[in-house]
Short mmCIF file of C-alpha atoms and ligand atoms in Angstrom, two decimals:
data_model
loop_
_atom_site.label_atom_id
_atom_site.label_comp_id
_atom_site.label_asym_id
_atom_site.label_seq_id
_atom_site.Cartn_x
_atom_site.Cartn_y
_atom_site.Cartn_z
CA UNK A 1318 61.85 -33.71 48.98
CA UNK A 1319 57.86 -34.94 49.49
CA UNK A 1320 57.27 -36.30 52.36
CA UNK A 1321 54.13 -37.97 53.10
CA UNK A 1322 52.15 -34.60 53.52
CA UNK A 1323 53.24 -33.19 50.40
CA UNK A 1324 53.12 -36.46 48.16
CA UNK A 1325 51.22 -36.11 44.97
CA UNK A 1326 50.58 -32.21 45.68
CA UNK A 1327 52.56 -29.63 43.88
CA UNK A 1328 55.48 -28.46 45.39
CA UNK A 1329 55.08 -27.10 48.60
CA UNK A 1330 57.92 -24.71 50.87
CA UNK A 1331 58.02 -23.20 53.59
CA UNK A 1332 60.75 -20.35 52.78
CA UNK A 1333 62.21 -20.10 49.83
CA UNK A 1334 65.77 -20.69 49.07
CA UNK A 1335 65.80 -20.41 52.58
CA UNK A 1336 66.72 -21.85 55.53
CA UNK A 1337 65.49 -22.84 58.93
CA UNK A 1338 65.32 -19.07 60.37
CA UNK A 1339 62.91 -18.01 57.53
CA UNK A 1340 60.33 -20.88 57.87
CA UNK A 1341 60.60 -20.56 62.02
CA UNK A 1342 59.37 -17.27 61.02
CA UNK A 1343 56.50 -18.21 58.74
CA UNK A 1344 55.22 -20.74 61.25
CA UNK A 1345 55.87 -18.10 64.11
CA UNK A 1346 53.19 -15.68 62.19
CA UNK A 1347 50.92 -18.37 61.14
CA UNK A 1348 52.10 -18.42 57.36
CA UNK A 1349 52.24 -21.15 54.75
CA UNK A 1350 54.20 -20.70 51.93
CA UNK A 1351 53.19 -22.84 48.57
CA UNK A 1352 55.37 -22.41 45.68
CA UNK A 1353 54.47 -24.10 42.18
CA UNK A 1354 56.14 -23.28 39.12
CA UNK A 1355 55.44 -20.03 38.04
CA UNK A 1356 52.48 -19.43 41.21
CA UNK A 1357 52.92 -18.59 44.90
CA UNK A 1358 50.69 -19.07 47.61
CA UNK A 1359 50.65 -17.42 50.72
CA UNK A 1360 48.42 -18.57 53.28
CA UNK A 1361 47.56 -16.67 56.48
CA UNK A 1362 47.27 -19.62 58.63
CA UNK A 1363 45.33 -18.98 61.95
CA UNK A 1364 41.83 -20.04 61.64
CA UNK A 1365 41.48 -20.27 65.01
CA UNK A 1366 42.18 -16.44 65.42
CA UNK A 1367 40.55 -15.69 62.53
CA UNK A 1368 44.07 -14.93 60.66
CA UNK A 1369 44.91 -12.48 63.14
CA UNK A 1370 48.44 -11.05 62.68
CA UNK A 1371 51.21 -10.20 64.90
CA UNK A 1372 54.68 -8.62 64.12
CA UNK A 1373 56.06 -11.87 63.54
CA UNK A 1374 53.29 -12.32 60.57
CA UNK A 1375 53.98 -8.71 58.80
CA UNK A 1376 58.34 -9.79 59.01
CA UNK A 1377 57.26 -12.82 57.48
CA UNK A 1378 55.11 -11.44 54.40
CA UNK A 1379 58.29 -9.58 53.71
CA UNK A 1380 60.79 -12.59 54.15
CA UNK A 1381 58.71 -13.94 51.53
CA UNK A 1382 58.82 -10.89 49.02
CA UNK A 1383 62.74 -10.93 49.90
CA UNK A 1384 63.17 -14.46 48.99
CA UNK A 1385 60.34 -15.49 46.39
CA UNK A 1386 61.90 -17.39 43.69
CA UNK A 1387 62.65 -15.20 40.65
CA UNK A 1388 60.27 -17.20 38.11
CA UNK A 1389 57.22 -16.93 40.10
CA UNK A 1390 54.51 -14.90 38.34
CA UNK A 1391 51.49 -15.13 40.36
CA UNK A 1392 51.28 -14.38 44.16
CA UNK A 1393 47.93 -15.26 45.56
CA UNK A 1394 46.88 -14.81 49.10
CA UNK A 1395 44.46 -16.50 51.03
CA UNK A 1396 43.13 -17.21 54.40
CA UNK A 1397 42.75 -20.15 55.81
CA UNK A 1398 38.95 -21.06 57.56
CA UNK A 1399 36.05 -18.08 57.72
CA UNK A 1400 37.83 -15.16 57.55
CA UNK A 1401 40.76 -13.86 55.56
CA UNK A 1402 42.07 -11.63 58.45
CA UNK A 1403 40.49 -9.78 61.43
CA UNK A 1404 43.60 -8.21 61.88
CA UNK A 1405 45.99 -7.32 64.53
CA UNK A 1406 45.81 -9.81 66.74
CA UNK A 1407 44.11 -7.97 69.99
CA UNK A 1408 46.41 -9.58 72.23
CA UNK A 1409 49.18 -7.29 71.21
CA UNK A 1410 47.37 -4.63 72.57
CA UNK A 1411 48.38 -6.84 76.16
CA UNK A 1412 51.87 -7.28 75.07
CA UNK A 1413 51.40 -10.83 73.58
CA UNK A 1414 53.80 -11.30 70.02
CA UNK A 1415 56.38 -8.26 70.53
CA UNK A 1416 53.92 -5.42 72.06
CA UNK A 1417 54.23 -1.91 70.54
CA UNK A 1418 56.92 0.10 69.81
CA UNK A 1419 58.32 2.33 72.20
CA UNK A 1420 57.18 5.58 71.16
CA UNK A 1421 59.85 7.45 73.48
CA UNK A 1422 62.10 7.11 70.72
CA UNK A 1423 60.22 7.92 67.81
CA UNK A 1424 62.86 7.35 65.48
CA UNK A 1425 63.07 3.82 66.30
CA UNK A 1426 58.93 3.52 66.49
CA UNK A 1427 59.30 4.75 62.69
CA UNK A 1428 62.18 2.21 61.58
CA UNK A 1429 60.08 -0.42 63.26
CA UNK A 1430 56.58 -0.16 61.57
CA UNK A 1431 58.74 1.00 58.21
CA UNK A 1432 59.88 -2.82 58.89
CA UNK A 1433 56.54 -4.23 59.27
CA UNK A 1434 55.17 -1.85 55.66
CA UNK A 1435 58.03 -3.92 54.20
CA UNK A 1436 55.30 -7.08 54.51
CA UNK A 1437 52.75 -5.22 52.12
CA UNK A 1438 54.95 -2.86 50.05
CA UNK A 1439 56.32 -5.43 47.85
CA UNK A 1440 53.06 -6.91 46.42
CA UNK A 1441 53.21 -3.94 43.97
CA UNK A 1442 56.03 -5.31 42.62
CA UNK A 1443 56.20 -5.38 38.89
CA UNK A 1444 57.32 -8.47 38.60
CA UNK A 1445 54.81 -10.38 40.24
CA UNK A 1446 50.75 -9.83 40.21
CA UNK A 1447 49.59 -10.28 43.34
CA UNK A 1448 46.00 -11.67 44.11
CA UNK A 1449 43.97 -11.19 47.58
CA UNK A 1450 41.17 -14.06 47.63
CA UNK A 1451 39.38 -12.81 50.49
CA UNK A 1452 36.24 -14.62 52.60
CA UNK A 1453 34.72 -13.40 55.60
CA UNK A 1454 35.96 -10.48 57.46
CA UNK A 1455 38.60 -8.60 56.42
CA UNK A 1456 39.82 -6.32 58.61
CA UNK A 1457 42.13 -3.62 59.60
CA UNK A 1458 45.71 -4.76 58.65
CA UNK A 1459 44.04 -7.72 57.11
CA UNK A 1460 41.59 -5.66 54.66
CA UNK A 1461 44.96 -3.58 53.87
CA UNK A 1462 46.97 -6.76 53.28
CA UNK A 1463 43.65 -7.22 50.43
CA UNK A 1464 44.15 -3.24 49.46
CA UNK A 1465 47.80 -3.88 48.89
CA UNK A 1466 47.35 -6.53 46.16
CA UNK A 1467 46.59 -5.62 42.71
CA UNK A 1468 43.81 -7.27 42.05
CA UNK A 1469 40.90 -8.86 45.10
CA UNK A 1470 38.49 -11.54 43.99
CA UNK A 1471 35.81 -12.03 47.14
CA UNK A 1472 33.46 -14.33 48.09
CA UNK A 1473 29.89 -13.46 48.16
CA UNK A 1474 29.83 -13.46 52.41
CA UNK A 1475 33.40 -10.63 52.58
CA UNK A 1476 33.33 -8.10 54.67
CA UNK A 1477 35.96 -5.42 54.71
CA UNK A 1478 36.40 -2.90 57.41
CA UNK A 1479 38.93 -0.26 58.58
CA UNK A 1480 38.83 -0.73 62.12
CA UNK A 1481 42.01 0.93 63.33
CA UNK A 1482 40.21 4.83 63.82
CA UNK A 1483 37.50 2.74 66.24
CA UNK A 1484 40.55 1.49 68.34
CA UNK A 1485 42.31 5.16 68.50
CA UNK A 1486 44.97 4.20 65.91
CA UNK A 1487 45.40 4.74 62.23
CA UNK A 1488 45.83 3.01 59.29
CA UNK A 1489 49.61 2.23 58.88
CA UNK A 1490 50.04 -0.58 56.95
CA UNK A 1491 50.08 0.89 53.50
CA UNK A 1492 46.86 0.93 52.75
CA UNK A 1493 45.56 4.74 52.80
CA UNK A 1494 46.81 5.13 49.48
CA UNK A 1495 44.80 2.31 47.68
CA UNK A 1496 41.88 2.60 49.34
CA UNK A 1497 41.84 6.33 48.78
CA UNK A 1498 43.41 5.62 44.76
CA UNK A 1499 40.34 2.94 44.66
CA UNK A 1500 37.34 4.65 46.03
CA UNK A 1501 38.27 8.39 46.19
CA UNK A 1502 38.87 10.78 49.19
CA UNK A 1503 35.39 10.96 50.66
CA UNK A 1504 34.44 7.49 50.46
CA UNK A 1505 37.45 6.64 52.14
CA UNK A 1506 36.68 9.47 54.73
CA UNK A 1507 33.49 7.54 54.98
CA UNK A 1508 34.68 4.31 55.77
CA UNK A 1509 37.46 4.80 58.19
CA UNK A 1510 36.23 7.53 60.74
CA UNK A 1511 32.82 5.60 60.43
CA UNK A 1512 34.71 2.19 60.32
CA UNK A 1513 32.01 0.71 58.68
CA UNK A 1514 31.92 -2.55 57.40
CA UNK A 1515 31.77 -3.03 53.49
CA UNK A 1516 29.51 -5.89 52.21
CA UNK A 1517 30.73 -7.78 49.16
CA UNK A 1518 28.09 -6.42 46.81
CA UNK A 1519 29.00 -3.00 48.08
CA UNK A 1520 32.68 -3.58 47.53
CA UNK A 1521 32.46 -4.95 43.82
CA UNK A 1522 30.34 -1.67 43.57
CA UNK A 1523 33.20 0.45 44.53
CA UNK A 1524 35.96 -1.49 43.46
CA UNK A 1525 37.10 -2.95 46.35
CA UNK A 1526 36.99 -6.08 44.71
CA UNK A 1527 37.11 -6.71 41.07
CA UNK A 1528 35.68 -10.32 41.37
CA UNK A 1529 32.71 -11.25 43.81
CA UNK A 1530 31.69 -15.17 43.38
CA UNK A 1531 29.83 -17.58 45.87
CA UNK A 1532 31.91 -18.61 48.86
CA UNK A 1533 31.60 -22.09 47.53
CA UNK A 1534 33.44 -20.82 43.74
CA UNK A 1535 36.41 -18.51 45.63
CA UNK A 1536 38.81 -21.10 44.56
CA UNK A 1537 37.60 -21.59 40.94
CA UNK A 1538 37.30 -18.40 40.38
CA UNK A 1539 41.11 -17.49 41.53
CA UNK A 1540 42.71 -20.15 39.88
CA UNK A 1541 40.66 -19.37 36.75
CA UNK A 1542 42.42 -15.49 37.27
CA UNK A 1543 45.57 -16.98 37.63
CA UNK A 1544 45.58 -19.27 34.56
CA UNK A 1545 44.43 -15.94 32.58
CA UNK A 1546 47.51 -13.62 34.07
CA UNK A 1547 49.70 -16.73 33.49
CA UNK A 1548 48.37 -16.89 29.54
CA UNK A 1549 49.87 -13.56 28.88
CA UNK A 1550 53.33 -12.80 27.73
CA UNK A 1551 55.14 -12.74 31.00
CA UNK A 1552 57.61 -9.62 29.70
CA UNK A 1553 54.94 -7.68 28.66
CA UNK A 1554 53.08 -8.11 32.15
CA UNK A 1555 55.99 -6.92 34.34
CA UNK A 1556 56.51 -4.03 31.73
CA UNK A 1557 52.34 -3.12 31.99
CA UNK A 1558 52.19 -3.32 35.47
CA UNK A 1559 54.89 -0.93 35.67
CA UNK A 1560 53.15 1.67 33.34
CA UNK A 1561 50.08 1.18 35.03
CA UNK A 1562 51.20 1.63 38.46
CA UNK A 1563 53.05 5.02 37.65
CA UNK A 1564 49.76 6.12 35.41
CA UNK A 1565 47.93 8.23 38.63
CA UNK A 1566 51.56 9.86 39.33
CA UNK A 1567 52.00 10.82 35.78
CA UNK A 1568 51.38 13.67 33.52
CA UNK A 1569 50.06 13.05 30.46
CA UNK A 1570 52.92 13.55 28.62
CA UNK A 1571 54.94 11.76 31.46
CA UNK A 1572 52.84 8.22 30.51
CA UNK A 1573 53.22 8.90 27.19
CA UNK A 1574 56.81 9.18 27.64
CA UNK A 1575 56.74 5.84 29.82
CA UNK A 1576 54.51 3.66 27.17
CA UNK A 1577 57.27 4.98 24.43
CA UNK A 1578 60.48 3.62 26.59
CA UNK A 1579 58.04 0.14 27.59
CA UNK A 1580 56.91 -0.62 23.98
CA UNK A 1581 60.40 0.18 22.78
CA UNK A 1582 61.75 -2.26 24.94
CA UNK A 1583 58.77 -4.93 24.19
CA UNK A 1584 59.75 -4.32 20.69
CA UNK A 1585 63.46 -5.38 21.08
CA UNK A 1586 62.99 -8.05 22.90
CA UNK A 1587 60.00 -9.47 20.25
CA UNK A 1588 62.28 -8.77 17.31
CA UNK A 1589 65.72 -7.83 18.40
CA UNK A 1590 67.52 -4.63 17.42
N1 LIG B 2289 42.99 -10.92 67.60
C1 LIG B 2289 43.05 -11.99 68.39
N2 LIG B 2289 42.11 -12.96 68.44
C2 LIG B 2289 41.08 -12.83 67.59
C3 LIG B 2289 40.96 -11.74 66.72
C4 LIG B 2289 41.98 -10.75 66.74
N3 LIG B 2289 41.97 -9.68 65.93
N4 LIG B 2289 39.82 -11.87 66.02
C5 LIG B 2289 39.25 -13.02 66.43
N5 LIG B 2289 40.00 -13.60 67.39
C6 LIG B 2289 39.75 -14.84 68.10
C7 LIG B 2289 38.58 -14.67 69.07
O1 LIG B 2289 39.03 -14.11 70.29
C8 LIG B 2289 38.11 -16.09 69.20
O2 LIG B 2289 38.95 -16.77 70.09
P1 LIG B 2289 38.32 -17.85 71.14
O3 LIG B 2289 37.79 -18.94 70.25
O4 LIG B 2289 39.51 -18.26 71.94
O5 LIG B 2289 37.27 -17.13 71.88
C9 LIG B 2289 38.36 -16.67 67.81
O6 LIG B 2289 39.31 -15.82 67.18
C10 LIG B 2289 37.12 -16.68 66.94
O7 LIG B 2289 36.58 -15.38 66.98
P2 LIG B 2289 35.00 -15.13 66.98
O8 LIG B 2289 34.77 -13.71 67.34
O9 LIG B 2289 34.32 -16.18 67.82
O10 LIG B 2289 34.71 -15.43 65.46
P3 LIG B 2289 33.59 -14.82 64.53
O11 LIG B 2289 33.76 -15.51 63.22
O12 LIG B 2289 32.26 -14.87 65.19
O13 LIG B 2289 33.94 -13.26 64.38
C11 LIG B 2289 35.40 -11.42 63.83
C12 LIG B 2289 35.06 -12.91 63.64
C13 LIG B 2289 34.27 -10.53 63.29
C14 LIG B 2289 36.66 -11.20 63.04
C15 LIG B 2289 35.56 -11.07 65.33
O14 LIG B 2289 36.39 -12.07 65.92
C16 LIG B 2289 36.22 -9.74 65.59
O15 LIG B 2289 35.55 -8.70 65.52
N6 LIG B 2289 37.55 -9.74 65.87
C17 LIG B 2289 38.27 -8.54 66.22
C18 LIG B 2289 38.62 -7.73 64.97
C19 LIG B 2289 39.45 -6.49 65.30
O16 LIG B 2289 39.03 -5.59 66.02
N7 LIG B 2289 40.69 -6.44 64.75
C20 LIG B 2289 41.59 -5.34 64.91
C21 LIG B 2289 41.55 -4.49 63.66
S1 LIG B 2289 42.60 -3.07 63.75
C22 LIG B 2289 44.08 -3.52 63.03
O17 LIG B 2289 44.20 -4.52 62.40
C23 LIG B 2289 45.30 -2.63 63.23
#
């Protein structure tokens, strides 16, 4: 129900479908949830840490991908004030918002960040497109959160940086693949033993971002994205995503097999049979 906050804006939750333990979460790792029709939002919501993340922040992300209502289309994610993320939140490293895992059972260490991947792995999802609008710094976990979105529009002042090799660690929130699928092995060499920062123009030259815009047209130019993915034929998104996702993995004759079984479903569903 609106309340006086939410009055005369589109419908906003915090959780989906969900109950109190989900949205304790969300507010726990500085996350807003805004669900409208066929578009989510997900805002990292710590301006004052520069959207730095903790545990309770990566659980979150995945509460959400457990729990996001099954007509939502669009997932876009944002950060609230300069930056989109700088990351782990340092204070972690002092044992502030759950510590690390104990590595002396390394089977547990690995169930544990498996549980945290959970918070990026399902923005690949077919059945959503997911959108990183990043500002400022990204970095670390927050420039893989961007990597692990299918599509990043950026403002003209972004900055991306893999900071985890400067700090002793490595990347582990999914997002060696994509940046090494995006930019290519040495380039991605490059950037994380280097752990240079990325400018925006440098980015949109490598593909890091598909859309750079002036900070002050970040918003326009998502929701002009969004209103473009929403325009298409919602089964025939899910089924391309799908085919393109699986295209690097494929043989030739493996795609070609996997645009055959799509189309053949497209085509049934168009005109029955
Ligand atoms: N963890 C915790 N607090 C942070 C973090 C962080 N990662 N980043 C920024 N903050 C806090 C700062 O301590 C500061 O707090 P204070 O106001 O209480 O002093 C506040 O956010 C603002 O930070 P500033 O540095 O003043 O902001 P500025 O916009 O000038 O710089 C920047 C932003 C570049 C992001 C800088 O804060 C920074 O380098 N942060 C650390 C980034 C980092 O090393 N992250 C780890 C990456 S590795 C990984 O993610 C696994």
């Amino acid at each position: 129900m609106a309340d006086a906050q939410t009055a005369g804006r589109p419908e906003a939750v915090t959780g989906t479908g969900t109950g109190t333990d989900e949205a304790a979460l969300l507010a726990e790792g500085g996350l807003r949830l805004e669900v409208s029709g066929a578009v989510a939002a997900i805002t990292l919501n710590r301006p004052e840490r520069r959207n730095a993340m903790t545990f309770a922040t990566w659980r979150g992300l995945a509460a959400i991908g457990r729990s996001l209502p099954a007509d939502v289309r669009v997932v876009v994610l944002r950060g609230e004030g300069p930056s989109f993320s700088a990351g782990i939140d340092l204070g972690m490293f002092s044992g502030e918002g759950g510590g690390f895992p104990d590595t002396s059972d390394p089977e547990a260490a690995d169930r544990l960040i498996a549980e945290l991947q959970e918070g990026y792995t399902w923005l690949r999802r077919p059945d959503v497109v997911t959108v990183a609008a990043v500002q400022g710094h990204a970095i670390g976990g927050g420039f893989q959160l961007a990597l692990a979105c299918d599509i990043r529009v950026a403002a003209d002042d972004a900055k991306f940086c893999m900071k985890e090799p400067a700090l002793g660690l490595v990347p582990d929130l999914t997002g060696t693949k994509p940046l090494v699928e995006i930019v290519g092995i040495g380039r991605a060499l490059e950037l994380c033993l280097t752990a240079r920062t990325v400018p925006a123009d440098e980015a949109a030259r490598i593909g890091l971002a598909e859309i750079v815009v002036p900070r002050d047209g970040l918003d326009g130019a998502v929701r002009d994205l969004v209103d473009a993915l929403l325009a298409v034929n919602p089964g025939a998104a899910v089924a391309t995503k799908r085919l393109l996702w699986q295209a690097a993995e494929n043989t030739l004759e493996e795609q070609c097999a996997a645009e055959r079984r799509e189309q053949i479903g497209r085509l049934r569903e168009l005109f029955g049979g």
